[in-house]
mmCIF file of C-alpha atoms in Angstrom:
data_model
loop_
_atom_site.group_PDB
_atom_site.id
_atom_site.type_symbol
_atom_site.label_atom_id
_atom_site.label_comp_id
_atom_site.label_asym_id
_atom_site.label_seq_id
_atom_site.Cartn_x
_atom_site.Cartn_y
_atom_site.Cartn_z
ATOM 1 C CA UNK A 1 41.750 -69.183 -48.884
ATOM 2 C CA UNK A 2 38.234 -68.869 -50.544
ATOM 3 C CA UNK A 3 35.151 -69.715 -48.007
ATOM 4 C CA UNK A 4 33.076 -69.246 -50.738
ATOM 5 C CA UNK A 5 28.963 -68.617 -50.273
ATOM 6 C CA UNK A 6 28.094 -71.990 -48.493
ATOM 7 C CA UNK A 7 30.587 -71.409 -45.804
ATOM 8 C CA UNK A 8 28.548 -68.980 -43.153
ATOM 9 C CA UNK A 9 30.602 -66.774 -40.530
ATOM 10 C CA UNK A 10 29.406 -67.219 -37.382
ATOM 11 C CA UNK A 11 26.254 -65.511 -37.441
ATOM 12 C CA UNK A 12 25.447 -63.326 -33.951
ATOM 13 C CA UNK A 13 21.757 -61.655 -32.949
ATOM 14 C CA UNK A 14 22.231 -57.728 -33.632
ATOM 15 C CA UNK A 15 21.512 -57.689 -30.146
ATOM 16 C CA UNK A 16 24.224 -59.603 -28.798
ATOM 17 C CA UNK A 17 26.840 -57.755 -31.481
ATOM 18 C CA UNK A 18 25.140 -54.554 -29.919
ATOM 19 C CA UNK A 19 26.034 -55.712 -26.219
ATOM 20 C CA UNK A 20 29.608 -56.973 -27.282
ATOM 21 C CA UNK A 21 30.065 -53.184 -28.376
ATOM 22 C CA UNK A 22 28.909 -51.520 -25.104
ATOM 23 C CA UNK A 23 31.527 -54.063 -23.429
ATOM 24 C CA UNK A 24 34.300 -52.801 -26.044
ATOM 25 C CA UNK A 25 33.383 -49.191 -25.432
ATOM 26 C CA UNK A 26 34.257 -49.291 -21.674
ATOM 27 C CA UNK A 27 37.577 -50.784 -22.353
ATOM 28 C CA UNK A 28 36.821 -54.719 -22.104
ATOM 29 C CA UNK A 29 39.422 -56.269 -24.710
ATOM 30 C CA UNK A 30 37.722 -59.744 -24.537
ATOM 31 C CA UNK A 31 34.823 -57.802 -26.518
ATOM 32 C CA UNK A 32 36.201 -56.520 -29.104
ATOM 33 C CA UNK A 33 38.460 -59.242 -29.488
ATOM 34 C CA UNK A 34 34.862 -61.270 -30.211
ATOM 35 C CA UNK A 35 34.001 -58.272 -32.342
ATOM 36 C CA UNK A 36 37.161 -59.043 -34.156
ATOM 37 C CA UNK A 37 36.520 -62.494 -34.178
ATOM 38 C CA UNK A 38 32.885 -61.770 -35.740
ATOM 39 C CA UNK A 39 33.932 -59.546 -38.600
ATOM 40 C CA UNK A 40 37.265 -60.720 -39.674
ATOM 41 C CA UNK A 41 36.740 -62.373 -43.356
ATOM 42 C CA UNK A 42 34.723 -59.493 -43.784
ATOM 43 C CA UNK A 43 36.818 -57.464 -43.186
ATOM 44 C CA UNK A 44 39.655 -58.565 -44.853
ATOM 45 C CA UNK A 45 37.438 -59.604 -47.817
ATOM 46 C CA UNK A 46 36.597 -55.892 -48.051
ATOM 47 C CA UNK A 47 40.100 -54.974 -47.827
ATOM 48 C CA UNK A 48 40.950 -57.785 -50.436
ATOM 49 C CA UNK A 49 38.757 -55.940 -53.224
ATOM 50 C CA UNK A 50 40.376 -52.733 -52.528
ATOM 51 C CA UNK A 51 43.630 -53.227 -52.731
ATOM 52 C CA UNK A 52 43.676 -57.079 -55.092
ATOM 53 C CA UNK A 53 46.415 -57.555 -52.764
ATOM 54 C CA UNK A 54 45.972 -60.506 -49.694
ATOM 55 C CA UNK A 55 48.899 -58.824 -47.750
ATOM 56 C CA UNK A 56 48.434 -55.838 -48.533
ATOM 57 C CA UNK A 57 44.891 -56.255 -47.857
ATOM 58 C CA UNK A 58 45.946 -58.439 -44.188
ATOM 59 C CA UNK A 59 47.522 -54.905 -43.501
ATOM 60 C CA UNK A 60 44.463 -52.918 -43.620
ATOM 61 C CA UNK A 61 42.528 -55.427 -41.827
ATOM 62 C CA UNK A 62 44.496 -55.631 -39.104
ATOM 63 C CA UNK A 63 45.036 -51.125 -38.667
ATOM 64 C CA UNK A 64 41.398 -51.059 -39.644
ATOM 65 C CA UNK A 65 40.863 -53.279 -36.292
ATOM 66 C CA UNK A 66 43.034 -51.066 -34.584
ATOM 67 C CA UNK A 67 41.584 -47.906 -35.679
ATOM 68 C CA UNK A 68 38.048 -49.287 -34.512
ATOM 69 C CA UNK A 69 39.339 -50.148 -31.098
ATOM 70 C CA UNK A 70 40.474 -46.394 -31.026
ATOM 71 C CA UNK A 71 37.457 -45.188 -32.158
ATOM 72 C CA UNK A 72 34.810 -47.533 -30.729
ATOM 73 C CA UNK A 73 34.210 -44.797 -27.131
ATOM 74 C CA UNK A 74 32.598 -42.909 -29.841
ATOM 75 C CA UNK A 75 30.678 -44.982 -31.819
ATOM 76 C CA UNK A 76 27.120 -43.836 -31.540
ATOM 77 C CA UNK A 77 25.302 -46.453 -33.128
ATOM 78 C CA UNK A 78 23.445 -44.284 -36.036
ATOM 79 C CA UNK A 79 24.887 -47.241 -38.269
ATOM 80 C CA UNK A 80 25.203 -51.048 -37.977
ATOM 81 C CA UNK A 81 28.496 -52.142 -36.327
ATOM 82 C CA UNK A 82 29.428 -53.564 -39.269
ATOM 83 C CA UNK A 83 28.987 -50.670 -42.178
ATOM 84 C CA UNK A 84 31.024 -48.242 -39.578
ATOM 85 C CA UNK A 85 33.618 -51.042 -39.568
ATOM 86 C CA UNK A 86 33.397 -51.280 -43.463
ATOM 87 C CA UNK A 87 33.938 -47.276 -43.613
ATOM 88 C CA UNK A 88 37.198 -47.385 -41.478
ATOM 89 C CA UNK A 89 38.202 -50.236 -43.602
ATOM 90 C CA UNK A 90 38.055 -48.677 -46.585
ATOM 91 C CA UNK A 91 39.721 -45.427 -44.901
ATOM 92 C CA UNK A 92 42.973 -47.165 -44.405
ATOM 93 C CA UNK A 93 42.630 -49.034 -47.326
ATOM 94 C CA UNK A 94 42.835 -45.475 -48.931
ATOM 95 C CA UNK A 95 45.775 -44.719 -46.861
ATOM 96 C CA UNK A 96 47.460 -47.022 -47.650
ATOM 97 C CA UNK A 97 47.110 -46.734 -50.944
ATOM 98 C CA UNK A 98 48.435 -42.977 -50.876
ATOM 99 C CA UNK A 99 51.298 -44.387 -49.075
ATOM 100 C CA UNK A 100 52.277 -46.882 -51.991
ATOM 101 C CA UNK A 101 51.355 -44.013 -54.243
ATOM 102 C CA UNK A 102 54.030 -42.073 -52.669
ATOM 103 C CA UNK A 103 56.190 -44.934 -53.368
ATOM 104 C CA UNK A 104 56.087 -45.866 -56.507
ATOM 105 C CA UNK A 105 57.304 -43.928 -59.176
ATOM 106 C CA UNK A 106 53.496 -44.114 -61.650
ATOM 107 C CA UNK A 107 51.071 -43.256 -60.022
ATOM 108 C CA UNK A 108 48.347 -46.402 -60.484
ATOM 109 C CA UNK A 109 45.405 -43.957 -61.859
ATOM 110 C CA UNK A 110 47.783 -43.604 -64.830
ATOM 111 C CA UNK A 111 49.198 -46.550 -65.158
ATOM 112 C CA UNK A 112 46.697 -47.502 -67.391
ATOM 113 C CA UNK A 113 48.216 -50.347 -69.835
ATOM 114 C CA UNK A 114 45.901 -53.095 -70.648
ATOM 115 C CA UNK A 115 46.991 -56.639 -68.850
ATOM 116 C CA UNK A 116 47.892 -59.147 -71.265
ATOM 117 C CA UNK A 117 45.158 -61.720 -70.183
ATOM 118 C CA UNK A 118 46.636 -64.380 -72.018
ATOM 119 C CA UNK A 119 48.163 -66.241 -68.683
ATOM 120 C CA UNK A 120 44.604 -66.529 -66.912
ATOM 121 C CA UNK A 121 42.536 -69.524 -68.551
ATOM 122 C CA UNK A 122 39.654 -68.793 -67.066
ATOM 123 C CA UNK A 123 36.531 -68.887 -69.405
ATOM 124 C CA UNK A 124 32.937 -66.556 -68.824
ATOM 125 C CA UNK A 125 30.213 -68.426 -69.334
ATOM 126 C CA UNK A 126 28.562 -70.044 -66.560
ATOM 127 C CA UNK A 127 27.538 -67.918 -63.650
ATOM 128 C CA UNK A 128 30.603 -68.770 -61.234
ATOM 129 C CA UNK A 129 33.077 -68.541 -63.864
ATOM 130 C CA UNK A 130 31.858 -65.312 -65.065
ATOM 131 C CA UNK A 131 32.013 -64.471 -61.230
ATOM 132 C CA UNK A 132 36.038 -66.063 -61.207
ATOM 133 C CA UNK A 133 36.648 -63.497 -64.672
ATOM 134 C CA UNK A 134 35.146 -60.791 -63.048
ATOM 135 C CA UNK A 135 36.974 -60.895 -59.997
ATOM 136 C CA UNK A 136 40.503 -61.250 -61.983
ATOM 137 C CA UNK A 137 39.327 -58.470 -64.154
ATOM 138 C CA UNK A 138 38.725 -56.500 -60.750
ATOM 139 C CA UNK A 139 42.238 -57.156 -59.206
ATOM 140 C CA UNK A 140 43.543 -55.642 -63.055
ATOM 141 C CA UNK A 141 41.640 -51.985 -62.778
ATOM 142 C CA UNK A 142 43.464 -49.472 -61.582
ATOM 143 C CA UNK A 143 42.959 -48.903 -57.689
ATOM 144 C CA UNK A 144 41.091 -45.624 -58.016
ATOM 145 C CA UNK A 145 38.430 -47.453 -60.335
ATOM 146 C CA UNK A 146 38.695 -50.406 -58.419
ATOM 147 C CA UNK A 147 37.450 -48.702 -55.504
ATOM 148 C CA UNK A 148 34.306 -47.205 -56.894
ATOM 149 C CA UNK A 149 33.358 -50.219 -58.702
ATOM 150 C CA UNK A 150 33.602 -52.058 -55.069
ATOM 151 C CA UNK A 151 31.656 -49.862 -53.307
ATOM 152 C CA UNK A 152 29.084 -49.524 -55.317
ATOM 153 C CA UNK A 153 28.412 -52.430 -57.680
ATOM 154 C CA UNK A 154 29.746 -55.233 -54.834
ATOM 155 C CA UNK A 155 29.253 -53.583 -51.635
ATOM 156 C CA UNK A 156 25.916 -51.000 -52.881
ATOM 157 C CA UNK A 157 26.682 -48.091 -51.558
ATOM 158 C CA UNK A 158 25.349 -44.747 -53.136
ATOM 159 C CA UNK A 159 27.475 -42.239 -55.117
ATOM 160 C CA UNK A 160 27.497 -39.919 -52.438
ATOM 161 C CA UNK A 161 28.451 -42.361 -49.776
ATOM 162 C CA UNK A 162 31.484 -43.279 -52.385
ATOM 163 C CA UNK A 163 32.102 -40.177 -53.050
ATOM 164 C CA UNK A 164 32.645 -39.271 -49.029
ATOM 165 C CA UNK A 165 34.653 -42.135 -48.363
ATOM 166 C CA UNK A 166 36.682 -41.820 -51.009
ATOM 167 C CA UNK A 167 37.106 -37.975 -50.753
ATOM 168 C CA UNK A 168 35.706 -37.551 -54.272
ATOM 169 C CA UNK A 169 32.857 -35.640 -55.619
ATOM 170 C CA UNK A 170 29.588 -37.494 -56.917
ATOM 171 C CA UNK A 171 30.565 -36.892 -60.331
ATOM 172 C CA UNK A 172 34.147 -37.729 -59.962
ATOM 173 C CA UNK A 173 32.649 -41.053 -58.445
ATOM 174 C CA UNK A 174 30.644 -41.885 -61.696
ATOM 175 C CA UNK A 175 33.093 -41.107 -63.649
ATOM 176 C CA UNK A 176 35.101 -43.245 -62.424
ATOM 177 C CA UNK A 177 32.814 -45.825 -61.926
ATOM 178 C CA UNK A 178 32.291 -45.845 -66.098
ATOM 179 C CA UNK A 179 36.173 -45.685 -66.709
ATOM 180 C CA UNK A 180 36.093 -48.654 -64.540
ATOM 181 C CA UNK A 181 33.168 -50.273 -66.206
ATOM 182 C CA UNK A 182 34.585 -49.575 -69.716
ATOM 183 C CA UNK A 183 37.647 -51.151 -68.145
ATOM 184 C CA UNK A 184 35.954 -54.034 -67.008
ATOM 185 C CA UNK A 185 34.279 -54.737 -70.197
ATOM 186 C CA UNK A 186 37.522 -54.792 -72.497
ATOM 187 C CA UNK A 187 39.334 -57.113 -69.714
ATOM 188 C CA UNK A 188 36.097 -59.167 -69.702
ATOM 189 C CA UNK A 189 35.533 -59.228 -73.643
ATOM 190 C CA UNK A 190 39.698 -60.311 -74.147
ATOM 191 C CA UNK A 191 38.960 -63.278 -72.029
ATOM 192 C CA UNK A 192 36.094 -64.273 -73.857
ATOM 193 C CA UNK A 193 37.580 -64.133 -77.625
ATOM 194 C CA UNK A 194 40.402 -66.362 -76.437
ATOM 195 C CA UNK A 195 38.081 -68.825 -74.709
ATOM 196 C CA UNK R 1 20.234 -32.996 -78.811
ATOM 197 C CA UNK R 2 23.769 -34.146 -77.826
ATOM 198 C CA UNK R 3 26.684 -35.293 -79.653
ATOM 199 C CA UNK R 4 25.727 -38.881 -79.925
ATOM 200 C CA UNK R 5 22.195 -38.197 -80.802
ATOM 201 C CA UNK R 6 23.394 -36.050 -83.640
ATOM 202 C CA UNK R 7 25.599 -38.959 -84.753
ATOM 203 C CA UNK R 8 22.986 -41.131 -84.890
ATOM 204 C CA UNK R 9 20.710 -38.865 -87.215
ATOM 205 C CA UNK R 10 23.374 -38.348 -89.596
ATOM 206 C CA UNK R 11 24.226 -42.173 -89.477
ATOM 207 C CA UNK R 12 20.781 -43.232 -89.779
ATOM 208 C CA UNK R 13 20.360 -47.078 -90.176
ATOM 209 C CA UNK R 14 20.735 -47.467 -94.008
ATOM 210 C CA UNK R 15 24.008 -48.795 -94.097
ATOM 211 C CA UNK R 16 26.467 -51.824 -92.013
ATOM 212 C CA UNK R 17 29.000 -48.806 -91.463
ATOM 213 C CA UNK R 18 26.602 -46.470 -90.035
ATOM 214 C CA UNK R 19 24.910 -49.657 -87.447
ATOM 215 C CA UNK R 20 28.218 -50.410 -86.382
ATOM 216 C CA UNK R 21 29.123 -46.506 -85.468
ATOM 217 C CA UNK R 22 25.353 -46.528 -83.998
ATOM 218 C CA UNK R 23 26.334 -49.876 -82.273
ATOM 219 C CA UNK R 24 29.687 -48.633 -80.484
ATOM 220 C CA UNK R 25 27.949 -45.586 -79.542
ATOM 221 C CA UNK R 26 24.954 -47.177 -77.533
ATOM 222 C CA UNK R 27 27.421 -49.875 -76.178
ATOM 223 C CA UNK R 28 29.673 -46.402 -74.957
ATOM 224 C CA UNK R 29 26.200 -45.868 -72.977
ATOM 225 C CA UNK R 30 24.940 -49.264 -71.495
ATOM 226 C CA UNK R 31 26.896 -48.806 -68.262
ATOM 227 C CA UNK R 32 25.290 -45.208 -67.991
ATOM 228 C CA UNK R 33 21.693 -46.789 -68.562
ATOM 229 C CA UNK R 34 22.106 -49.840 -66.644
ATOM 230 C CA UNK R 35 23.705 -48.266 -63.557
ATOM 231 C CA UNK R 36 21.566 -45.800 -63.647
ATOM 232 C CA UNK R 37 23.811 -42.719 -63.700
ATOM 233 C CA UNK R 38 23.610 -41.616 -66.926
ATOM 234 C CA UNK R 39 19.987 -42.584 -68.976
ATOM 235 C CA UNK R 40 20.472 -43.438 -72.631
ATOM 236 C CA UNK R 41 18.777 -40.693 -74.621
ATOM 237 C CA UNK R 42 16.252 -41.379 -76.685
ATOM 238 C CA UNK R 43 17.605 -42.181 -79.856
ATOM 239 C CA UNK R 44 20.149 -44.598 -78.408
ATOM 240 C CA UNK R 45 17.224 -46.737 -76.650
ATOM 241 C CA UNK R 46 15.377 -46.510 -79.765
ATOM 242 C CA UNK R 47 18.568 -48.206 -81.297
ATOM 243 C CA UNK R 48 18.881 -50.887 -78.583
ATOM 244 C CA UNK R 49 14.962 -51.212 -79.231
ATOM 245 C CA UNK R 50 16.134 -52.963 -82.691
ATOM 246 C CA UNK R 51 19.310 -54.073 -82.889
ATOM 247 C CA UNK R 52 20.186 -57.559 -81.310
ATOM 248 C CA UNK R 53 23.877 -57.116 -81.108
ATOM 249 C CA UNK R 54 23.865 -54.606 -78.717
ATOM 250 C CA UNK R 55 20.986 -56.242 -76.867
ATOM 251 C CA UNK R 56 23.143 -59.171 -76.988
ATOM 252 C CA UNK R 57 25.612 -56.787 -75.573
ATOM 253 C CA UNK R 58 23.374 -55.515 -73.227
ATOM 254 C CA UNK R 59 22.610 -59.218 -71.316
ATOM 255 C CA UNK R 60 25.986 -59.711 -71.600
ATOM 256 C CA UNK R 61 26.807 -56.829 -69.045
ATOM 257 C CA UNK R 62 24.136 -57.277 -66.973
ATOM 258 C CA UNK R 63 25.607 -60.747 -66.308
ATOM 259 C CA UNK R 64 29.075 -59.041 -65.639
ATOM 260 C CA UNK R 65 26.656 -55.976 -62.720
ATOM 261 C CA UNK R 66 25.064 -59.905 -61.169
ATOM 262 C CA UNK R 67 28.447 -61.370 -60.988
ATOM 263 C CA UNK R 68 30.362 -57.463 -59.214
ATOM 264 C CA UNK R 69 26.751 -58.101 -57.001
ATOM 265 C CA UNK R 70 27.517 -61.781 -56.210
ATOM 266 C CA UNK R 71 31.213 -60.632 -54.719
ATOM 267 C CA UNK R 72 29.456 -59.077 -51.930
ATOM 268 C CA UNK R 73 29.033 -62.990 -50.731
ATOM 269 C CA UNK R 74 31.952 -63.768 -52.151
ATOM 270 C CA UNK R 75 33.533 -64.035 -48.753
ATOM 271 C CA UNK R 76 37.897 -64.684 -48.529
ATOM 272 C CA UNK R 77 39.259 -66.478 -45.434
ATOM 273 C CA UNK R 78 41.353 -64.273 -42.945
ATOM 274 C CA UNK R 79 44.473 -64.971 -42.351
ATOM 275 C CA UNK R 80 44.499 -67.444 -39.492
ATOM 276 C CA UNK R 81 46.713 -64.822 -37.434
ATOM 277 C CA UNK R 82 45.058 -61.836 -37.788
ATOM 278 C CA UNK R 83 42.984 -62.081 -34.666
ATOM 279 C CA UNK R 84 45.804 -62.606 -32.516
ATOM 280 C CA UNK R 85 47.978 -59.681 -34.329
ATOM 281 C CA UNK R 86 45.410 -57.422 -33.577
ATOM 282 C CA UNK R 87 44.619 -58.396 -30.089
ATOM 283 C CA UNK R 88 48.173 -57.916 -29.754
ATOM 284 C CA UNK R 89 48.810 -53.947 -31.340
ATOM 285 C CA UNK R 90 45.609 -53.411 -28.809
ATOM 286 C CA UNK R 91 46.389 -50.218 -26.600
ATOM 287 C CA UNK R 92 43.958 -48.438 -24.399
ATOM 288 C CA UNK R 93 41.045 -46.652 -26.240
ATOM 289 C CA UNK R 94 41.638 -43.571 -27.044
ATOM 290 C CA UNK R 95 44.855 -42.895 -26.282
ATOM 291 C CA UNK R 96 48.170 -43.639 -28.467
ATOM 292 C CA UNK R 97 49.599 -46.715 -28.086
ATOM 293 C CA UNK R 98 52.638 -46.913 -25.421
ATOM 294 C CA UNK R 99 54.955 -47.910 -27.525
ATOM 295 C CA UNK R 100 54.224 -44.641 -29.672
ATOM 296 C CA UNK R 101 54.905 -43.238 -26.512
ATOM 297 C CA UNK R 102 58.028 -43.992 -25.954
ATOM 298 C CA UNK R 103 59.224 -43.330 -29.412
ATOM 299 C CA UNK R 104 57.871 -39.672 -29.016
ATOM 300 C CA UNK R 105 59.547 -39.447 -25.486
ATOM 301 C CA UNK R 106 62.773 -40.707 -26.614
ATOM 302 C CA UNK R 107 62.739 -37.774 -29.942
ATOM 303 C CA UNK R 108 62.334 -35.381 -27.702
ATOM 304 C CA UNK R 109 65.263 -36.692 -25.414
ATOM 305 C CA UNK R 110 67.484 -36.815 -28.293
ATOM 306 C CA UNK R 111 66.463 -33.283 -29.653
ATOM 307 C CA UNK R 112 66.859 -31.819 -25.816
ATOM 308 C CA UNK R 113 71.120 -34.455 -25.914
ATOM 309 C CA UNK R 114 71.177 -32.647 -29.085
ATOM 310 C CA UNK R 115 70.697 -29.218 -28.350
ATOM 311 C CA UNK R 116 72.576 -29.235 -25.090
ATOM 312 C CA UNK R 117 75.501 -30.478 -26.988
ATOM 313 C CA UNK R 118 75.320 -27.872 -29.256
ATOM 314 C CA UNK R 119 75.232 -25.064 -26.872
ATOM 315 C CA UNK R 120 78.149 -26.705 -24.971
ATOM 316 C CA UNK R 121 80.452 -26.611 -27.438
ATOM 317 C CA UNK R 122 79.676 -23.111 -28.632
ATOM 318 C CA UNK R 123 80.066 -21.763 -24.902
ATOM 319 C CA UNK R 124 83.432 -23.862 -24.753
ATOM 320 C CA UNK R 125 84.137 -22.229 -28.076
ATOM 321 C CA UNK R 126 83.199 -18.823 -27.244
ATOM 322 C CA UNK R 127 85.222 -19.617 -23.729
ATOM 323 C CA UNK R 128 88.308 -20.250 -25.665
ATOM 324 C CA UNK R 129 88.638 -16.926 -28.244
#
């Protein structure tokens, strides 16, 4: 389901998500269960661009969670809760995407046949429907592309912060992120001809 | 002077073929320019200066970097047991979770069954010659 920009997430003082993580950090469930509580459509939404998959994407949320809870005795608070959540996040979204890698018989990156984008009716145009194409065309790149293009034209991070999460260099990061981009743009100019 | 700069002098803009060639080459570098990763050389801004296809072009995609910004608020609703599920798969911090536990004691149970097995029936064997 889509909450969409006028639906808010509970929003918490940076204070009180500060204090919830102290509790967390000396064991106290309840926390991070409100930490959880707190971060979980971001979360998943994060995981949801990666992988253009909402199991898939339920999946990483949830082991993302996990990991955190792991990890949280050693949080040191250089970053915001929420951007060292979004960096686990997209650490097992990665994961798991070398684990469906290993599955499959193509590797995605290569798998690079253009969708037929005939079967989606959606028209560019107005701001929300360009926003509707664009996210379609997203869930179509290949997951590599997809990745970079999330990070850092959704999400802002820099190249080398991409690059680092992703275990890429910078330039493998821009490249990718204009593969993706070129991508984007023929998806995004089909669906305009036919509407 | 780089390859597409040295298409674009021998193009020129005297003819439809060579402003179409000069066209799909600046469109090639609108993502570089706009994203800032890779700056449109001179002669390529110099043809996006005058040409109102690929400034046409240009809005278009700038459009298509506001709507990949708008995602970020974009937000998708959890599913409604996700909380609980991870609640549940909760195991003390830092350490592996019990159930992993077991699994690792039982493989090494096995392995020891195994092994013990093994060297039974070669002592009965060697018993017997």
């Amino acid at each position: 389901m889509h909450l969409g920009n006028d639906v808010v997430e509970p929003r918490v003082e940076t204070h009180e998500i500060e204090r919830l993580v102290a509790r967390a950090q000396q064991g106290d469930r309840d926390a991070f269960g409100e930490l959880v509580y707190l971060h979980q459509h971001e979360v998943y939404t994060l995981a949801l661009r990666l992988t253009a998959n909402p199991d898939m994407a339920a999946d990483v949320a949830q082991e993302a969670f996990v990991r955190a809870w792991r990890a949280i005795p050693g949080f040191r608070g250089e970053a915001a809760f929420a951007t060292w959540l979004h960096r686990i996040t997209v650490n097992m979204a990665w994961t798991h995407r070398s684990r469906r890698r290993r599955l499959q018989a193509a590797p995605l990156d290569e798998a690079f046949e253009i969708a037929d984008p005939r079967d989606d009716p959606v028209r560019a145009g107005e701001m929300s429907e360009l926003r509707d194409a664009v996210k379609d065309a997203l869930s179509r790149l290949p997951s590599g592309q997809r990745a970079v293009v999330v990070l850092k034209d959704v999400y802002g991070w820099s190249h080398a912060e991409v690059g680092e999460a992703l275990g890429i260099s910078v330039t493998a990061a821009k490249v990718r992120l204009h593969r993706g981009h070129a991508r984007l743009r023929h998806e995004l100019e089909g669906i305009r001809e036919r509407g | 002077m780089n390859g597409a700069d040295v298409a674009m002098a021998l193009t020129g803009t005297a003819d439809r073929a060579g402003e179409r060639v000069l066209c799909r080459l600046v469109r090639a570098r609108l993502p570089g320019e706009l994203l800032d990763t890779w700056p449109m050389s001179p002669a390529a801004r110099r043809h996006l200066d005058t040409c109102l296809t690929c400034q046409a072009q240009s809005v278009r995609y700038r459009g298509v970097l506001r709507a990949l910004r708008s995602l970020r608020d974009d937000i998708e609703e959890a599913p409604f047991w996700l909380v609980d599920r991870v609640l549940a798969s909760l195991d003390v911090p830092g350490r592996r979770s019990s159930r992993r536990a077991a699994v690792a004691v039982s493989a090494v149970a096995a392995s020891v069954a195994v092994a013990t097995a093994v060297a039974t029936i070669r002592w009965l064997r060697s018993g017997s010659v």
